[in-house]
Every structure is written in C-alpha cells, then in structure tokens.
Short mmCIF file of C-alpha atoms and ligand atoms in Angstrom, two decimals:
data_model
loop_
_atom_site.label_atom_id
_atom_site.label_comp_id
_atom_site.label_asym_id
_atom_site.label_seq_id
_atom_site.Cartn_x
_atom_site.Cartn_y
_atom_site.Cartn_z
CA MET A 292 -12.47 1.06 2.64
CA LEU A 293 -15.63 -0.57 1.92
CA ASP A 294 -15.95 -2.23 -1.70
CA ARG A 295 -19.18 -2.79 -3.32
CA TYR A 296 -19.87 -5.89 -1.44
CA GLY A 297 -19.67 -4.00 1.85
CA ARG A 298 -16.30 -5.53 2.55
CA SER A 299 -13.62 -3.60 4.57
CA ILE A 300 -10.23 -2.96 2.61
CA ASP A 301 -8.05 -2.89 5.40
CA TYR A 302 -4.71 -4.90 4.17
CA LEU A 303 -2.05 -4.34 1.40
CA ARG A 304 -0.11 -7.08 -0.08
CA LEU A 305 2.78 -4.84 -1.36
CA SER A 306 5.24 -6.88 -3.65
CA ILE A 307 8.79 -5.22 -4.12
CA THR A 308 10.67 -7.44 -6.42
CA ASP A 309 9.97 -9.88 -9.33
CA ARG A 310 13.38 -12.01 -8.22
CA CYS A 311 13.90 -14.79 -6.46
CA ASN A 312 16.69 -17.24 -5.12
CA LEU A 313 14.25 -20.11 -5.05
CA ARG A 314 12.40 -21.70 -8.68
CA CYS A 315 9.63 -23.51 -7.18
CA ARG A 316 7.92 -25.42 -9.61
CA TYR A 317 4.56 -24.62 -9.24
CA CYS A 318 5.57 -20.57 -9.53
CA MET A 319 8.59 -20.01 -11.44
CA PRO A 320 10.12 -21.64 -15.18
CA GLU A 321 13.42 -23.31 -14.27
CA GLU A 322 15.45 -20.22 -16.08
CA GLY A 323 13.80 -17.88 -13.74
CA VAL A 324 11.88 -15.37 -15.39
CA PRO A 325 13.11 -12.03 -17.55
CA PRO A 326 13.53 -9.50 -14.48
CA LEU A 327 12.03 -6.52 -14.73
CA SER A 328 14.29 -3.92 -15.47
CA HIS A 329 15.28 -1.63 -12.77
CA GLY A 330 13.81 1.45 -14.35
CA ASP A 331 10.24 -0.98 -14.05
CA ILE A 332 10.13 -1.80 -10.44
CA LEU A 333 9.03 0.82 -8.12
CA SER A 334 11.74 2.34 -6.37
CA TYR A 335 11.18 2.51 -2.17
CA GLU A 336 10.29 5.93 -2.22
CA GLU A 337 7.49 5.02 -4.62
CA LEU A 338 6.72 2.34 -2.87
CA LEU A 339 6.17 4.45 0.22
CA ARG A 340 4.33 6.56 -1.51
CA VAL A 341 1.65 4.01 -2.23
CA ALA A 342 1.96 2.45 0.87
CA GLU A 343 1.19 5.90 2.80
CA ALA A 344 -1.67 6.61 0.29
CA ALA A 345 -3.17 3.16 1.14
CA VAL A 346 -2.57 3.72 4.81
CA ALA A 347 -4.93 7.02 4.70
CA LEU A 348 -7.49 4.99 3.05
CA GLY A 349 -7.66 2.65 5.93
CA VAL A 350 -5.09 0.14 5.72
CA ARG A 351 -3.69 -1.33 8.76
CA LYS A 352 -1.78 -4.10 7.92
CA ILE A 353 0.78 -4.59 4.76
CA ARG A 354 2.42 -7.52 4.33
CA ILE A 355 5.85 -7.42 2.34
CA THR A 356 6.30 -10.23 -0.46
CA GLY A 357 7.94 -10.71 -3.68
CA GLY A 358 9.05 -12.57 -5.56
CA GLU A 359 11.38 -13.13 -2.80
CA PRO A 360 11.23 -9.81 -0.99
CA LEU A 361 14.51 -10.32 0.96
CA VAL A 362 16.86 -10.23 -1.69
CA ARG A 363 16.14 -7.00 -2.77
CA LYS A 364 18.67 -4.93 -1.30
CA GLY A 365 17.58 -2.27 1.50
CA VAL A 366 14.63 -4.27 2.66
CA THR A 367 15.25 -3.65 6.04
CA SER A 368 15.51 -0.10 5.91
CA PHE A 369 12.58 -0.09 3.57
CA ILE A 370 10.48 -1.74 6.76
CA ALA A 371 11.61 0.41 8.96
CA ARG A 372 10.36 3.45 7.00
CA LEU A 373 6.67 1.57 6.12
CA ALA A 374 6.56 0.96 10.20
CA ALA A 375 6.88 4.34 10.77
CA LEU A 376 4.08 5.94 8.32
CA PRO A 377 1.29 7.83 9.85
CA GLY A 378 -0.87 5.87 11.59
CA SER A 379 1.67 3.03 12.15
CA PRO A 380 0.32 0.02 10.30
CA GLU A 381 1.28 -3.29 11.14
CA ILE A 382 4.33 -4.91 8.83
CA VAL A 383 4.74 -8.50 8.12
CA LEU A 384 6.39 -10.26 5.69
CA THR A 385 6.26 -13.32 3.35
CA THR A 386 9.91 -15.10 2.92
CA ASN A 387 10.96 -18.50 1.57
CA GLY A 388 13.10 -18.40 4.41
CA PHE A 389 16.80 -18.56 2.67
CA LEU A 390 18.03 -15.64 3.46
CA LEU A 391 15.54 -15.15 7.27
CA ALA A 392 18.75 -16.28 9.99
CA PRO A 393 21.19 -13.47 8.54
CA LEU A 394 18.43 -10.60 8.21
CA VAL A 395 16.15 -11.62 11.52
CA SER A 396 17.72 -9.55 14.06
CA LYS A 397 17.69 -6.09 11.69
CA LEU A 398 14.21 -7.02 10.27
CA ARG A 399 13.13 -7.03 14.01
CA GLU A 400 15.04 -3.89 14.85
CA ALA A 401 13.27 -2.02 11.45
CA GLY A 402 10.20 -2.57 13.50
CA LEU A 403 8.84 -6.00 11.42
CA ALA A 404 6.32 -7.44 13.52
CA ARG A 405 5.88 -11.28 12.24
CA VAL A 406 6.67 -13.69 9.29
CA ASN A 407 5.06 -16.40 6.94
CA VAL A 408 7.50 -18.67 5.84
CA SER A 409 6.74 -20.92 2.84
CA LEU A 410 8.36 -24.24 2.97
CA ASP A 411 6.94 -27.67 0.87
CA THR A 412 9.14 -30.43 2.46
CA LEU A 413 11.47 -31.21 5.08
CA ARG A 414 13.15 -33.80 3.08
CA PRO A 415 16.72 -32.12 1.82
CA GLU A 416 16.69 -34.08 -1.87
CA ARG A 417 12.52 -33.14 -1.92
CA PHE A 418 13.37 -29.51 -1.58
CA VAL A 419 16.15 -29.45 -4.22
CA ALA A 420 13.04 -31.05 -6.67
CA ILE A 421 10.51 -28.59 -5.69
CA THR A 422 12.40 -25.65 -5.56
CA ARG A 423 15.46 -26.90 -7.58
CA ARG A 424 18.03 -25.39 -5.43
CA GLN A 425 19.61 -26.57 -2.46
CA GLY A 426 18.53 -24.50 0.86
CA LEU A 427 16.48 -26.91 3.34
CA ASP A 428 19.19 -26.27 6.24
CA GLN A 429 19.23 -22.54 5.60
CA VAL A 430 15.67 -22.22 5.68
CA LEU A 431 14.97 -24.33 8.83
CA ASP A 432 17.45 -22.11 10.67
CA GLY A 433 15.53 -19.14 9.77
CA LEU A 434 12.13 -20.63 11.43
CA GLU A 435 14.41 -20.88 14.18
CA ALA A 436 15.95 -17.60 14.48
CA ALA A 437 12.88 -15.60 13.52
CA THR A 438 11.07 -17.36 16.54
CA ALA A 439 14.17 -16.84 19.05
CA ALA A 440 13.84 -13.30 17.63
CA GLY A 441 10.04 -13.14 18.97
CA LEU A 442 8.26 -12.77 15.12
CA THR A 443 5.66 -14.78 16.19
CA PRO A 444 3.54 -15.93 15.89
CA LEU A 445 5.53 -17.48 13.03
CA LYS A 446 3.14 -19.25 10.24
CA LEU A 447 4.71 -22.28 8.51
CA ASN A 448 3.04 -22.63 4.88
CA MET A 449 2.87 -25.80 2.94
CA VAL A 450 1.38 -26.44 -0.32
CA PRO A 451 0.74 -29.94 -0.71
CA ILE A 452 0.87 -30.84 -3.98
CA ALA A 453 -0.60 -35.00 -4.75
CA GLY A 454 2.45 -37.46 -5.55
CA VAL A 455 5.12 -34.68 -4.93
CA ASN A 456 4.62 -33.61 -1.17
CA ASP A 457 1.53 -34.73 0.27
CA ASP A 458 3.06 -37.38 2.07
CA GLU A 459 4.79 -35.10 4.41
CA ILE A 460 1.41 -33.71 5.32
CA ALA A 461 1.25 -35.39 8.64
CA ASP A 462 5.00 -34.72 8.95
CA PHE A 463 4.32 -30.71 9.06
CA ALA A 464 1.23 -31.35 11.40
CA ARG A 465 3.40 -32.71 13.88
CA LEU A 466 6.08 -30.11 13.87
CA SER A 467 2.87 -28.13 15.64
CA LEU A 468 3.50 -30.58 18.69
CA ALA A 469 6.28 -29.43 20.22
CA ARG A 470 6.75 -25.83 18.06
CA PRO A 471 4.90 -22.44 18.55
CA TRP A 472 4.38 -21.90 14.86
CA GLN A 473 0.83 -22.20 13.01
CA VAL A 474 1.48 -24.66 10.43
CA ARG A 475 -0.95 -23.65 7.72
CA PHE A 476 -1.95 -25.94 4.43
CA ILE A 477 -2.49 -23.89 1.31
CA GLU A 478 -4.49 -25.91 -1.29
CA TYR A 479 -2.50 -25.55 -4.82
CA MET A 480 -4.09 -22.86 -7.34
CA PRO A 481 -4.17 -22.97 -10.67
CA VAL A 482 -3.07 -19.21 -10.83
CA VAL A 483 -1.58 -19.46 -14.63
CA ASP A 484 -1.95 -22.38 -17.04
CA ASP A 485 1.69 -23.54 -17.31
CA LEU A 486 3.05 -24.22 -14.12
CA GLY A 487 4.82 -26.94 -13.34
CA TYR A 488 1.91 -29.46 -11.92
CA PRO A 489 -1.59 -29.45 -13.49
CA PRO A 490 -4.71 -27.89 -11.33
CA GLU A 491 -5.78 -31.96 -10.86
CA ALA A 492 -2.39 -32.22 -8.33
CA ARG A 493 -4.28 -29.64 -5.90
CA VAL A 494 -4.78 -32.15 -2.85
CA PRO A 495 -8.64 -30.52 -1.52
CA ALA A 496 -8.51 -29.08 1.81
CA ALA A 497 -11.28 -31.84 3.07
CA GLN A 498 -8.50 -34.42 2.40
CA ILE A 499 -5.87 -32.24 4.17
CA GLU A 500 -8.40 -32.23 7.32
CA SER A 501 -9.13 -36.09 7.50
CA ILE A 502 -5.68 -36.23 6.95
CA LEU A 503 -4.89 -33.74 10.05
CA ALA A 504 -7.78 -35.91 12.19
CA GLY A 505 -6.03 -39.13 11.58
CA LEU A 506 -2.97 -38.04 13.55
CA GLY A 507 -4.62 -37.06 16.88
CA ASN A 508 -8.07 -35.24 18.83
CA LEU A 509 -7.95 -32.26 16.59
CA THR A 510 -10.29 -28.91 18.07
CA SER A 511 -11.36 -26.73 16.05
CA ILE A 512 -10.22 -22.69 17.30
CA PRO A 513 -12.51 -20.03 16.82
CA ARG A 514 -10.86 -17.03 15.17
CA ALA A 515 -10.01 -14.45 16.79
CA ASP A 516 -10.52 -11.82 13.88
CA VAL A 517 -13.04 -12.43 11.05
CA ALA A 518 -10.60 -11.08 8.46
CA GLY A 519 -8.19 -14.37 7.26
CA PRO A 520 -9.09 -17.29 5.25
CA ALA A 521 -7.84 -20.01 7.29
CA ARG A 522 -9.64 -22.30 9.29
CA LEU A 523 -8.02 -22.90 12.62
CA PHE A 524 -6.88 -26.31 14.96
CA ARG A 525 -4.87 -27.57 17.12
CA TYR A 526 -4.35 -31.12 18.86
CA GLU A 527 -4.39 -31.55 22.49
CA GLY A 528 -1.73 -30.48 24.33
CA ALA A 529 0.15 -28.97 21.29
CA VAL A 530 2.39 -25.66 21.42
CA GLY A 531 1.66 -24.62 17.93
CA SER A 532 -1.55 -24.82 15.65
CA LEU A 533 -2.93 -26.01 12.33
CA GLY A 534 -4.55 -24.07 9.55
CA ILE A 535 -6.10 -24.81 6.76
CA ILE A 536 -6.55 -22.68 3.43
CA PRO A 537 -9.28 -23.97 1.53
CA ALA A 538 -8.12 -20.90 -1.70
CA VAL A 539 -9.81 -23.28 -4.03
CA SER A 540 -12.77 -25.28 -2.94
CA HIS A 541 -14.27 -22.96 -0.74
CA HIS A 542 -13.29 -19.95 -1.75
CA PHE A 543 -13.22 -16.79 1.29
CA CYS A 544 -13.95 -14.04 -1.07
CA GLY A 545 -16.97 -12.66 1.12
CA GLU A 546 -14.22 -12.17 3.65
CA CYS A 547 -11.08 -10.61 1.35
CA ASN A 548 -9.78 -7.51 2.78
CA ARG A 549 -7.34 -7.00 0.61
CA LEU A 550 -5.82 -5.50 -2.37
CA ARG A 551 -2.19 -6.19 -4.11
CA VAL A 552 0.32 -4.34 -5.11
CA THR A 553 3.24 -5.44 -7.68
CA ALA A 554 6.55 -4.91 -7.98
CA ASP A 555 6.01 -2.77 -11.19
CA GLY A 556 3.50 -0.75 -10.03
CA ARG A 557 0.45 -2.30 -10.65
CA VAL A 558 -2.80 -2.98 -8.32
CA ARG A 559 -4.87 -6.01 -8.60
CA PRO A 560 -8.08 -6.21 -7.14
CA CYS A 561 -8.26 -9.73 -6.77
CA LEU A 562 -5.39 -12.87 -6.89
CA PHE A 563 -7.59 -13.96 -10.24
CA SER A 564 -7.97 -10.47 -12.13
CA ASN A 565 -6.36 -8.66 -14.41
CA ASP A 566 -8.01 -5.46 -13.81
CA GLU A 567 -5.12 -3.95 -13.13
CA VAL A 568 -4.77 -0.34 -12.46
CA LEU A 569 -1.76 1.17 -13.39
CA LEU A 570 0.42 3.29 -10.50
CA ARG A 571 3.49 3.46 -11.77
CA GLN A 572 3.04 6.58 -14.73
CA SER A 573 0.93 8.43 -12.48
CA LEU A 574 3.88 8.31 -9.43
CA ARG A 575 6.26 9.17 -12.43
CA GLU A 576 4.00 12.29 -13.76
CA GLY A 577 4.06 13.42 -10.30
CA ALA A 578 0.37 12.45 -9.00
CA ASP A 579 -0.21 13.65 -5.41
CA SER A 580 -1.54 11.62 -2.56
CA ASP A 581 -5.19 12.61 -2.91
CA ARG A 582 -4.37 11.24 -6.92
CA LEU A 583 -2.81 7.97 -5.51
CA GLN A 584 -5.83 7.62 -3.31
CA LYS A 585 -8.90 8.15 -5.78
CA LEU A 586 -6.41 5.04 -8.05
CA LEU A 587 -6.30 3.01 -5.01
CA ALA A 588 -10.05 3.35 -4.18
CA ALA A 589 -11.04 3.17 -7.94
CA THR A 590 -9.31 -0.38 -8.04
CA VAL A 591 -11.32 -1.38 -4.65
CA SER A 592 -14.46 -0.72 -6.39
CA ALA A 593 -13.15 -3.07 -9.42
CA LYS A 594 -12.70 -5.84 -6.79
CA PRO A 595 -15.32 -8.53 -8.39
CA GLU A 596 -17.42 -10.34 -5.55
CA ARG A 597 -15.46 -13.77 -5.68
CA HIS A 598 -13.21 -15.59 -8.15
CA ARG A 599 -14.20 -18.32 -10.54
CA ILE A 600 -12.00 -20.85 -10.06
CA GLY A 601 -13.28 -24.72 -11.23
CA GLU A 602 -16.21 -23.20 -12.66
CA GLU A 603 -16.86 -23.27 -16.73
CA ASP A 604 -16.41 -20.00 -17.41
CA PHE A 605 -12.90 -19.61 -15.22
CA THR A 606 -9.70 -18.75 -17.18
CA PRO A 607 -6.60 -18.56 -15.59
CA GLY A 608 -4.79 -15.26 -14.93
CA ASN A 609 -1.59 -13.66 -17.00
CA ARG A 610 0.64 -13.46 -14.08
CA PRO A 611 2.50 -16.79 -11.97
CA MET A 612 2.32 -15.92 -8.29
CA HIS A 613 6.31 -14.49 -8.43
CA GLY A 614 4.67 -11.60 -10.26
CA ILE A 615 1.64 -10.85 -7.92
CA GLY A 616 3.10 -11.90 -4.46
CA GLY A 617 0.60 -14.74 -3.35
N1 SAM B 726 9.08 -15.50 -2.12
C1 SAM B 726 8.16 -16.08 -1.17
C2 SAM B 726 7.61 -17.04 -0.35
O1 SAM B 726 7.83 -18.22 -1.21
O2 SAM B 726 6.89 -17.25 0.53
C3 SAM B 726 7.29 -14.75 -1.18
C4 SAM B 726 6.63 -15.20 -2.55
S1 SAM B 726 5.23 -16.26 -2.77
C5 SAM B 726 4.62 -16.04 -4.35
C6 SAM B 726 4.01 -16.30 -1.98
C7 SAM B 726 3.22 -17.42 -1.58
O3 SAM B 726 2.60 -18.25 -2.55
C8 SAM B 726 4.30 -18.55 -0.97
O4 SAM B 726 3.74 -19.53 -0.13
C9 SAM B 726 4.28 -20.01 -2.10
O5 SAM B 726 3.61 -20.76 -1.59
C10 SAM B 726 2.51 -19.49 -2.91
N2 SAM B 726 2.41 -19.59 -4.16
C11 SAM B 726 2.86 -19.69 -5.16
N3 SAM B 726 2.53 -20.18 -6.41
C12 SAM B 726 1.23 -21.19 -6.18
C13 SAM B 726 0.44 -21.89 -6.33
N4 SAM B 726 0.15 -21.71 -8.00
N5 SAM B 726 -0.25 -22.46 -5.47
C14 SAM B 726 -0.96 -21.72 -3.96
N6 SAM B 726 0.13 -21.15 -3.58
C15 SAM B 726 1.64 -20.71 -4.49
FE1 SF4 B 727 10.05 -18.27 -5.09
FE2 SF4 B 727 8.18 -17.94 -3.61
FE3 SF4 B 727 8.00 -18.31 -6.28
FE4 SF4 B 727 9.06 -19.82 -4.54
S1 SF4 B 727 6.83 -19.41 -4.38
S2 SF4 B 727 9.92 -19.47 -6.81
S3 SF4 B 727 10.38 -18.75 -3.50
S4 SF4 B 727 8.37 -16.82 -5.34
#
C-alpha cells in the first residue's frame, strides 16, 4: 500500500482498549477517562476483521496497544488469532509492563513476537508520582520475565520530562550495558493541550544525545530496516543498545509506514491528525472485506506529508495518547 507521498504502509497499530491500570500524568487525568461502553469498543471479532483487511492490503506487522492492552480480558487468545491470519503478520505489543510477568508465557505461546515496555523511572517513589500508582517492582519483573521468555529484542521506552525524570537518563542508558535491551528515549509530544506537563518540558533529542555521549564511547548503529523512527547507538562492550526517537525535533514523517486504529473503531492517518475514518458503523452494517479495505485505503490516501508540531499553525489534537495508542 503506497500513500500519496510514495511511503509504503505496512504497519498497523491496533488499540484494543481505552482503559488503563496506571494514570501517567502526560497521558491520563487522575480520575481516569470516562470508559467507553462495551458496545462502543470493537469486539475481538471486529478487530480481527480490520486486521485481516489490513493484512490483505500489505500490512506485515501489527502492534497491539491501548490504553493498557493487557487489562483487556482474552488478549492472549486474540493475539493467537491475529498471529494465525493468512499472511502470518508479525504481532508485537506495547505495554506498561504491570501485568506482563504473569501473562508472559501465554503471550509467547499465543505467537507474540516481541514486546515494548514503557517505563519512565527506576525509583519507586517517583514511579508513584508519575503514574499515580504503585507498581515499579511488577514492571521490573515483567521486563525480566519477557527477556527470559525470549520476547526479544525487548525495547524499553522512556519519556524524559524536564525536572521530573531527566536526571535518570544516565541510569536508563547504563541499563544497556548489562541487559540485552534497546533502551529508547522518546521526546515528549504535546498531543493535546491539557496534559500533566507543558510542551516546554520536552527534553530535546540533542540534549539526550549529549548526555548519552558523556557517559562512554557511543557508536552509531546503522539501521537494518529503513522504517522506524529511532536513531540507534551502542556503548563499547554493551550487551544492549540505545535509541533516541526525536518525535518532535526531527520529525520522521518521511519514513512513516503506519496506520492507527483506535479502540472505538476509527482509523487515524497520523498520530496528530483528527481526520479519522469511522470503521465501526461499517463493520456493524455488514461491510465485507472489500469495503473495509477501501476504507483503510482511503485513510492511507489521507495521510498528511508531515506533522506540524512546533509550527505556528499547529493545533493539538482531540485525543490524548491513551485514546490513540501512541
Ligand atoms: N499503556 C501502554 C504503555 O504505556 O506502553 C500502551 C499505550 S501508551 C499510550 C503508548 C506509549 O505512549 C507509552 O510508551 C507512553 O509513554 C507514550 N506516551 C503517552 N503520552 C505521551 C506523550 N504525550 N508524549 C510521548 N509519549 C507519550
Ligand atoms: Fe496508561 Fe500507557 Fe497512558 Fe501510562 S502511557 S496512562 S500506562 S496508556
């Protein structure tokens, strides 16, 4: 599937729930969000039909996200069904890691290939301050359990926020010395305008890179695949690697290969675009696979050339990350 700008779209991010067991300040309000009703979110059957249509159009990788995907009941059987679709797409997962350890063997058996775990601090009190919940130990157990189960290469995603956890960039980077993880630093994004931290709290990629470079001999790793936004590095002798995702300061839109489907059945052409195409109604009115493929293809055609964060005409979107899936 090629879009208007010649980009090949082969990656689907599928959000399976808007609910979450944490309340990260940059993503959700303290009281949570009014949950979508059962009938508002796509059933697993419906999500499978969307995935099947996407795979028929050339999607090769499906990332399950949320909200927190592991809070939705039946997620492991759903993953098994996705992995068994004709075309055998690669199934990966983004999670906050809280429920990962108890589920890891079932996820592996179901056919999950890899996992990305989001974690913004290694300090227990700070974990509570950022996520408004206890749970650092569970997440750390999840990281080790996923590594032992072979859900690798495991990516550990940290969002540095100035004055909140930017003093831990070095601690996270040092994890890559002894653990076989790709520790990635993601620039904070002003997706909506009433998040827990102001846009200026973003730690720019250049600053992250200079902190990393100050810790040791950092070499650049050429990327195996052109798709994907991370710039990769490694310290001499390290078991793991490092990544920086300059989501705002150097947009990677030219390499964008993704479509996003929200838990309530909207396809988004871009993380920052509100031009959503509604799938849910069509699914419930009996749309066949051809019709679904046309709707997905229409969204691909609507992909903008690039986002406009930081420019005068940028307006934040209408959904925070928990409603899109990151
Ligand atoms: N709950 C899962 C998790 O936290 O990994 C999956 C969904 S979460 C919305 C996906 C990713 O979005 C997480 O890595 C989170 O840190 C990131 N995220 C949320 N809001 C963000 C923001 N404003 N800027 C940058 N990343 C953000
Ligand atoms: Fe939940 Fe993930 Fe949002 Fe944190 S970032 S509140 S874990 S959805």
